[in-house]
Short mmCIF file of C-alpha atoms in Angstrom, two decimals:
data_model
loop_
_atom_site.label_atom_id
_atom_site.label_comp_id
_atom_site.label_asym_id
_atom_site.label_seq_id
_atom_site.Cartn_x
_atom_site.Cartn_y
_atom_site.Cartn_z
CA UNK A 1144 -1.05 -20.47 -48.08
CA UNK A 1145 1.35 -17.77 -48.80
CA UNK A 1146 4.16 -16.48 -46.80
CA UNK A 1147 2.38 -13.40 -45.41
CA UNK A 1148 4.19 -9.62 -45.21
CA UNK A 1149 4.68 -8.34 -41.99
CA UNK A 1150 3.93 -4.63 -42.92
CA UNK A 1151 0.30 -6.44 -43.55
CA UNK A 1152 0.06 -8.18 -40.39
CA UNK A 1153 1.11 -4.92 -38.76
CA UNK A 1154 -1.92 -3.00 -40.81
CA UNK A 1155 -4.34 -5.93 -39.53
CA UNK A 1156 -3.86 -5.14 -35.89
CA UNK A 1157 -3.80 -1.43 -36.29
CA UNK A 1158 -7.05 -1.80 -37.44
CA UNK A 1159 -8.27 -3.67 -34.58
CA UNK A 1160 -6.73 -1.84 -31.49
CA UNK A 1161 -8.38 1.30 -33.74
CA UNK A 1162 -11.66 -0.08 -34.45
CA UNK A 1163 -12.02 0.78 -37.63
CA UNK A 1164 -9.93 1.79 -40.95
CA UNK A 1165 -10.17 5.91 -40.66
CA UNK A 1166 -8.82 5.63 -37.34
CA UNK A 1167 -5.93 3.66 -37.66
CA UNK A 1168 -5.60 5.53 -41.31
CA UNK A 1169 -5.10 8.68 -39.12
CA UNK A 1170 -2.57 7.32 -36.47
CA UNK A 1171 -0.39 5.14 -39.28
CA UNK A 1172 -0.74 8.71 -41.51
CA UNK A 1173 -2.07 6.27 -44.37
CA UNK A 1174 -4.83 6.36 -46.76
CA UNK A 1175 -7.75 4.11 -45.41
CA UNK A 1176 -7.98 2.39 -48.66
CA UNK A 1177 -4.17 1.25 -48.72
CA UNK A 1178 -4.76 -0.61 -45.27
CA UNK A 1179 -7.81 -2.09 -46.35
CA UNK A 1180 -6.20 -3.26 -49.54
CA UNK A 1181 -3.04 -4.60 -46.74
CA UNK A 1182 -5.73 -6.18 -44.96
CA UNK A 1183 -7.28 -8.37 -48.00
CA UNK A 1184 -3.91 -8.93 -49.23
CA UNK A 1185 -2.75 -10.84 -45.85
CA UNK A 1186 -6.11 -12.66 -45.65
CA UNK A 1187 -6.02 -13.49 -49.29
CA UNK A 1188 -2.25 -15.02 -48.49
CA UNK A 1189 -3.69 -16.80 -45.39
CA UNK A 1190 -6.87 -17.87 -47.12
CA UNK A 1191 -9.18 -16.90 -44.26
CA UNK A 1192 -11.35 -13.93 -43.11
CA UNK A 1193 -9.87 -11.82 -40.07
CA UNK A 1194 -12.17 -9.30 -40.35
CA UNK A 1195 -16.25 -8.63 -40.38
CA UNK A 1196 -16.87 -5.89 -42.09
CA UNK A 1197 -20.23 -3.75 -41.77
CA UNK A 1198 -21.43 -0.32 -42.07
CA UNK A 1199 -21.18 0.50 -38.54
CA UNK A 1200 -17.79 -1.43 -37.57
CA UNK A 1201 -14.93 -3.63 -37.93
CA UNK A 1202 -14.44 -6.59 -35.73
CA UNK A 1203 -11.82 -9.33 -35.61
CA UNK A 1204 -13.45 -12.82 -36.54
CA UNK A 1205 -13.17 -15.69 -34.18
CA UNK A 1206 -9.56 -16.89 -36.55
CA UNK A 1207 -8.81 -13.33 -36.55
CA UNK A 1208 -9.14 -12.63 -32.50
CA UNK A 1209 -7.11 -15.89 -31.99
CA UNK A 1210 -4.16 -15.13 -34.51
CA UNK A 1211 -3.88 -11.25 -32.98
CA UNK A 1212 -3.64 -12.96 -29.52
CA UNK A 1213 -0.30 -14.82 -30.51
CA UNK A 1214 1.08 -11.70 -32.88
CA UNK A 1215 0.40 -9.24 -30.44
CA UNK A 1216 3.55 -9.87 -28.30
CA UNK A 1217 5.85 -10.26 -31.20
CA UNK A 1218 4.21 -7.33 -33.06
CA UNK A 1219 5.03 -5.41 -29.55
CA UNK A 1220 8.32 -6.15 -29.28
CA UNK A 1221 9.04 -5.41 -32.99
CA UNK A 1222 8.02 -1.80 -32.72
CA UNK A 1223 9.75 -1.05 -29.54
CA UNK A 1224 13.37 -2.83 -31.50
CA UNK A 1225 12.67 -0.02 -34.75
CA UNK A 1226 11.66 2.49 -32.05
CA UNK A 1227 14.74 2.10 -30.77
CA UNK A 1228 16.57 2.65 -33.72
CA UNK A 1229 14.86 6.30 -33.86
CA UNK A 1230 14.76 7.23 -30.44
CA UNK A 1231 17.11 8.66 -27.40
CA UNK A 1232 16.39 8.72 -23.95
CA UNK A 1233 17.99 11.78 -23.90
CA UNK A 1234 17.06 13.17 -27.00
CA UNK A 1235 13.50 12.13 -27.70
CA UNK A 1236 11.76 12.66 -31.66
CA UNK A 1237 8.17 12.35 -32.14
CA UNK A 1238 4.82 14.23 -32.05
CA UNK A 1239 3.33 13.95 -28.54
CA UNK A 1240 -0.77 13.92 -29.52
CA UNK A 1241 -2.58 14.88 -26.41
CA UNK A 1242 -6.72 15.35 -25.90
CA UNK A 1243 -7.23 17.52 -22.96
CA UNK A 1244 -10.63 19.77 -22.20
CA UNK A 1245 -10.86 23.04 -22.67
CA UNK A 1246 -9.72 24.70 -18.97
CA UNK A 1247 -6.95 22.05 -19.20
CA UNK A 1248 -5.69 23.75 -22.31
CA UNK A 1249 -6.54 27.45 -21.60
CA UNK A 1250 -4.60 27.17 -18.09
CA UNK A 1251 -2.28 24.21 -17.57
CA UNK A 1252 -0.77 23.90 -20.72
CA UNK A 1253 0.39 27.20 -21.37
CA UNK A 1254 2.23 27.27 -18.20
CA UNK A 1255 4.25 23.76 -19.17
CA UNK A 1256 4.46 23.67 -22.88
CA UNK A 1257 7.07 26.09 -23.82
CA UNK A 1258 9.88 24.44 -20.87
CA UNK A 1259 9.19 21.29 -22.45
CA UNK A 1260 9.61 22.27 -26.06
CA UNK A 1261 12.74 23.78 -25.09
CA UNK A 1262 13.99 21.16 -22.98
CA UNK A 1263 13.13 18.07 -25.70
CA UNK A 1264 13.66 20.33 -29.23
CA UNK A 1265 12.57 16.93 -31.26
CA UNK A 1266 9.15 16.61 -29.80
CA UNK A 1267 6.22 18.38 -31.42
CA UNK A 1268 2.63 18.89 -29.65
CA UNK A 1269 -0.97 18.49 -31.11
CA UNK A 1270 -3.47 19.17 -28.83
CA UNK A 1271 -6.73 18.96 -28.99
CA UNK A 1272 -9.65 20.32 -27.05
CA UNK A 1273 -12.58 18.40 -25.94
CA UNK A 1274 -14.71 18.27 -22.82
CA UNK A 1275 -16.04 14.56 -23.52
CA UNK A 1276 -15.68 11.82 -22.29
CA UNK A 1277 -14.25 9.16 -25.10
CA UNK A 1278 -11.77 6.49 -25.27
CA UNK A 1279 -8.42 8.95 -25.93
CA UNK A 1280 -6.09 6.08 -27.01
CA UNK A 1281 -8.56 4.57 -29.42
CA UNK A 1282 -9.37 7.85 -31.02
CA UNK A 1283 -5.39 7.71 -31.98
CA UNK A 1284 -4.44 9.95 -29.12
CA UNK A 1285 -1.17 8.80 -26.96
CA UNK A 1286 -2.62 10.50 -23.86
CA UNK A 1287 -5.79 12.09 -22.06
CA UNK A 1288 -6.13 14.40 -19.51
CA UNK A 1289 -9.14 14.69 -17.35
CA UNK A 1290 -10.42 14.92 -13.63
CA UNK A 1291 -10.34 11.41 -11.41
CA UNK A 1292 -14.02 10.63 -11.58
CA UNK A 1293 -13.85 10.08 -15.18
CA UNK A 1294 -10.74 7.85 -15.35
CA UNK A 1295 -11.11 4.45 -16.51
CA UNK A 1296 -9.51 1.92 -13.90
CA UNK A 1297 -7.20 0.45 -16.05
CA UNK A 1298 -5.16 3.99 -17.13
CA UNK A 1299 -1.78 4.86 -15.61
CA UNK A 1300 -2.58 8.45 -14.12
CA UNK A 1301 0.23 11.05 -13.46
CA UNK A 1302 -0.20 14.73 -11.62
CA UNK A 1303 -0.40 17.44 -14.17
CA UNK A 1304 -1.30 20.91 -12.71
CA UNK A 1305 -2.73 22.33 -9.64
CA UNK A 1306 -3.40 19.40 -7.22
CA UNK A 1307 -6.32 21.64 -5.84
CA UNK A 1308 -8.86 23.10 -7.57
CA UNK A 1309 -12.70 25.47 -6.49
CA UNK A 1310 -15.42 26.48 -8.51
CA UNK A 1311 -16.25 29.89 -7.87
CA UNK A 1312 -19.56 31.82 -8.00
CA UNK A 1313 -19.67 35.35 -9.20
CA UNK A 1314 -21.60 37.91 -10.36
CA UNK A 1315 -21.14 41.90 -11.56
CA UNK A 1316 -22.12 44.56 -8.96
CA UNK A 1317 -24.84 46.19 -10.82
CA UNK A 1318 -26.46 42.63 -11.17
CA UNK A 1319 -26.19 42.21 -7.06
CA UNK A 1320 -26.93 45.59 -6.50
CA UNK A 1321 -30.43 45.09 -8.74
CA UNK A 1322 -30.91 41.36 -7.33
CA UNK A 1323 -29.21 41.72 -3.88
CA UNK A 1324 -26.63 39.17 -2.78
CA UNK A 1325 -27.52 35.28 -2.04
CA UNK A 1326 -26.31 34.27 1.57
CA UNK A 1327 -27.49 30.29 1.29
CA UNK A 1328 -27.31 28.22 -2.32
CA UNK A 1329 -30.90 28.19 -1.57
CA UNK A 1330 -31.00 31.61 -2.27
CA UNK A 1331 -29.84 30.82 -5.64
CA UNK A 1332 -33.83 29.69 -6.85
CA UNK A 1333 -34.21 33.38 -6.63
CA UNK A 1334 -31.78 34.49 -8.96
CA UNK A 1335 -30.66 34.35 -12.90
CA UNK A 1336 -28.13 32.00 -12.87
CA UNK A 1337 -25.87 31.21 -15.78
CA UNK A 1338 -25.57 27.30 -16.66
CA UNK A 1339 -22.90 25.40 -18.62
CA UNK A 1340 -23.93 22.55 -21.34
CA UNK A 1341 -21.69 19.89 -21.88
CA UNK A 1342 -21.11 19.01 -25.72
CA UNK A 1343 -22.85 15.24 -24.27
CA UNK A 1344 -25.93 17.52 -23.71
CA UNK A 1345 -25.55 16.80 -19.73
CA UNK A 1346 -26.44 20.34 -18.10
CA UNK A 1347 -23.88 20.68 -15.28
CA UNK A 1348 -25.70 20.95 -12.01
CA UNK A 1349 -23.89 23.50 -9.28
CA UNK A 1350 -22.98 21.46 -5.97
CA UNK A 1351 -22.07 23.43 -3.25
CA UNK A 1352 -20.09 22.24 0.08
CA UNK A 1353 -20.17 23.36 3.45
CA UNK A 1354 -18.66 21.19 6.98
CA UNK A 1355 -20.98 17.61 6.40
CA UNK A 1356 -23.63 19.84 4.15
CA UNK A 1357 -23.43 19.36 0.39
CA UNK A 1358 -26.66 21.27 -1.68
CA UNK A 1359 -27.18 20.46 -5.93
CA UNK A 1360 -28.39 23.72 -7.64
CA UNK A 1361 -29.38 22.55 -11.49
CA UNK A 1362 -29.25 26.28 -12.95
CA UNK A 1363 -32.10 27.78 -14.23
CA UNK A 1364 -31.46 31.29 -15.90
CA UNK A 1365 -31.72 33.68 -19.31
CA UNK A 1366 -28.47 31.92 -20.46
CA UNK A 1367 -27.07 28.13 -21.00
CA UNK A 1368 -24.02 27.64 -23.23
CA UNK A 1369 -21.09 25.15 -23.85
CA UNK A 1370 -19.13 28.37 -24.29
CA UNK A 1371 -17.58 29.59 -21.25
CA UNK A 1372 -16.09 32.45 -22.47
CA UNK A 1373 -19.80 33.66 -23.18
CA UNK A 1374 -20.79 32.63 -20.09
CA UNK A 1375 -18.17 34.80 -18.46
CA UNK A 1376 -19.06 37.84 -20.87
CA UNK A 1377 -22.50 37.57 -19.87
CA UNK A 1378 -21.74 37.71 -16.10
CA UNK A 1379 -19.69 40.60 -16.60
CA UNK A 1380 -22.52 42.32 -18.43
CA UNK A 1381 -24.68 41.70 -15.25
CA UNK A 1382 -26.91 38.53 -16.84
CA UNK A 1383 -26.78 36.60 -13.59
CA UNK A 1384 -25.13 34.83 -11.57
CA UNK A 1385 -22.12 32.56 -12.67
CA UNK A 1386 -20.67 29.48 -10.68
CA UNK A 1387 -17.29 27.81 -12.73
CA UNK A 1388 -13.49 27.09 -12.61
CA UNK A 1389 -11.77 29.67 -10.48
CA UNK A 1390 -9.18 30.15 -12.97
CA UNK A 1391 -11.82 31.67 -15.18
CA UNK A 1392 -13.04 34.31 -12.54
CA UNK A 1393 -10.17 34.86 -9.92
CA UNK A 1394 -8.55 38.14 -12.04
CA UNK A 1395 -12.02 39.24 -12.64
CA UNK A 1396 -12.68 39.03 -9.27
CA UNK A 1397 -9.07 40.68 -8.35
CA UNK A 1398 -10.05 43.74 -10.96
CA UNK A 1399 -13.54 43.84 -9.17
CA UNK A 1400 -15.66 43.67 -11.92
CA UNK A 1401 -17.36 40.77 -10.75
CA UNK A 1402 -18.08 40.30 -7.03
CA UNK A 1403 -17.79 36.76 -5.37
CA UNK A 1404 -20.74 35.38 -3.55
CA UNK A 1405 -21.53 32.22 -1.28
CA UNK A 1406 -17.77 32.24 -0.67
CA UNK A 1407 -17.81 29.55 2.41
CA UNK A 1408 -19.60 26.97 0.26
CA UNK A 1409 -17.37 27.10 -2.68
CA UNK A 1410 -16.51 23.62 -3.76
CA UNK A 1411 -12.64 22.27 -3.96
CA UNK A 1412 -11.61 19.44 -5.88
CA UNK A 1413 -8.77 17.60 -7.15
CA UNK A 1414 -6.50 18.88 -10.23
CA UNK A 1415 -6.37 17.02 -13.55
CA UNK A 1416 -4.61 13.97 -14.59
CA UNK A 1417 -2.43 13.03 -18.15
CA UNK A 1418 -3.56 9.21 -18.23
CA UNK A 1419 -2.70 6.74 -20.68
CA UNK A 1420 -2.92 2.83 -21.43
CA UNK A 1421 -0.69 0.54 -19.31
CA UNK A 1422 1.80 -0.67 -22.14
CA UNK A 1423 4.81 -2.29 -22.51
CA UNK A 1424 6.27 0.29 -24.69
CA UNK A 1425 6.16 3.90 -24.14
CA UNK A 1426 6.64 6.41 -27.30
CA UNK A 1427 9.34 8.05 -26.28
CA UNK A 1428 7.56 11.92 -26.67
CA UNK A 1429 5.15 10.71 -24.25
CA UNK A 1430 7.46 9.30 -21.57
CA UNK A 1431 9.91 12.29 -21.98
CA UNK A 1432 6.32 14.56 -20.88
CA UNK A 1433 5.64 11.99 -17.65
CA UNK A 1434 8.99 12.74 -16.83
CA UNK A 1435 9.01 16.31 -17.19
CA UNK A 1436 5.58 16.58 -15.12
CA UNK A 1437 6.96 14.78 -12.38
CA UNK A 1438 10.15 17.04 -12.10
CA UNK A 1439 7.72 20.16 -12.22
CA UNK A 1440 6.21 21.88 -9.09
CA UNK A 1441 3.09 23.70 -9.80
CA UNK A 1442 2.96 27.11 -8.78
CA UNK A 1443 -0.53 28.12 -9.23
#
């Protein structure tokens, strides 16, 4: 058995807290084929498989789970020493890579993004949108942000945003007018409603909430879309009824060209959350944002 190289051994677990080669290609900013060639070169030194290769996936062997085990502490502490070497408290470099869904990015971010670009000039942002529900960190992501329900137990979860949150229900006068006005969510099997698809394919059912009284409205209408912004267009152009984030309708609703409707059972809920794994080492782009949310009181 040959001495192996670190920078292999390194390549080997990238590829397993990744799941695959493309993925930890992408985070390492490699080519896929120069890890997998690191990869055979380290089990060709050790004379052992680490990896099962199929079409579908890459998983650790029995040999290869056990050696990761030991490495992964030493392998931990290694990148935090070289982090080190690169990074500040005070003066943080990096590229913070963030998935957050699409009202996230439309109305949080913009309010937070340019303070903390100009407070931490080395960090750099890439966002990207995506209402789904996936595994953030393993997609090569350093953070999520999404609503409590869908938080998996074992993320760290900090405050980013409005702590309170309503969907509202809307529609344009001349629609009401035509239609008249619902005064019960029951009245809502009477009207055109406008319904949201999520990119799973889930349609998202309206709930409505009243003292102990909560009422599920799965909309049935002329329109369904994953796009809200032609869900809004078509309320405003008096399709139906519309029932989403209030930071969507509110100025509409302020201008008056849509009209709010079942106002008392409008449902509240809590804000969004930037969540990420529990682990020893922090990138320091990433711990300079936790640090800036918690110093930041949301105004609206």
């Amino acid at each position: 058995m040959r001495q192996p190289n670190l920078t292999d051994v390194a390549l080997f677990a990238a590829v397993v807290e990744a799941g695959g080669f493309r993925v930890a290609a992408q985070k390492r900013g490699m080519s896929a084929s120069s890890i997998s060639d690191g990869v055979r070169r380290l089990e060709s030194d050790l004379g052992i498989r680490l990896l099962n290769r199929t079409t579908r996936s890459v998983v650790p062997t029995e040999v290869g789970a056990r050696l990761l085990e030991r490495l992964r502490p030493a392998l931990e502490q290694m990148s935090a020493a070289f982090g080190d070497l690169h990074e500040d408290a005070q003066r943080p470099v990096g590229t913070l890579r963030l998935n957050v869904p699409v009202p996230v990015a439309r109305f949080v971010l913009p309010k937070l993004v340019p303070a903390f670009l100009a407070r931490y000039p080395g960090v750099s942002i890439e966002v990207t949108m995506d209402n789904t529900f996936i595994d953030v960190i393993a997609a090569g992501y350093d953070a999520g942000v999404r609503y409590e329900e869908s938080l998996a137990k074992d993320m760290i979860a900090v405050p980013i945003g409005p702590r309170r949150q309503r969907f509202v229900a809307a529609a344009a006068p001349a629609y009401l007018e035509q239609n008249g006005t619902p005064l019960h969510p029951r009245d809502l099997l009477n009207h055109r409603l406008i319904g949201h698809r999520f990119e799973s394919g889930k349609l998202g059912v309206w709930e409505f909430e009243k003292d102990a009284a909560r009422i599920r409205v799965p909309p049935q209408g002329p329109l369904i879309s994953s796009s809200q912004d032609l869900e809004v267009g078509a309320a405003l152009g008096g399709v139906g009824i519309i029932y989403t984030f209030e930071e969507y309708l509110g100025p509409l609703i302020e201008q008056g060209t849509l009209l709010p409707v079942l106002e008392d059972w409008w449902q509240a809920f809590d804000g969004p959350y930037l969540y990420y794994n529990d682990r020893r080492h922090v990138p320091s782009p990433l711990r300079a944002f936790i640090d800036f949310l918690k110093t930041e009181t949301w105004a609206g």
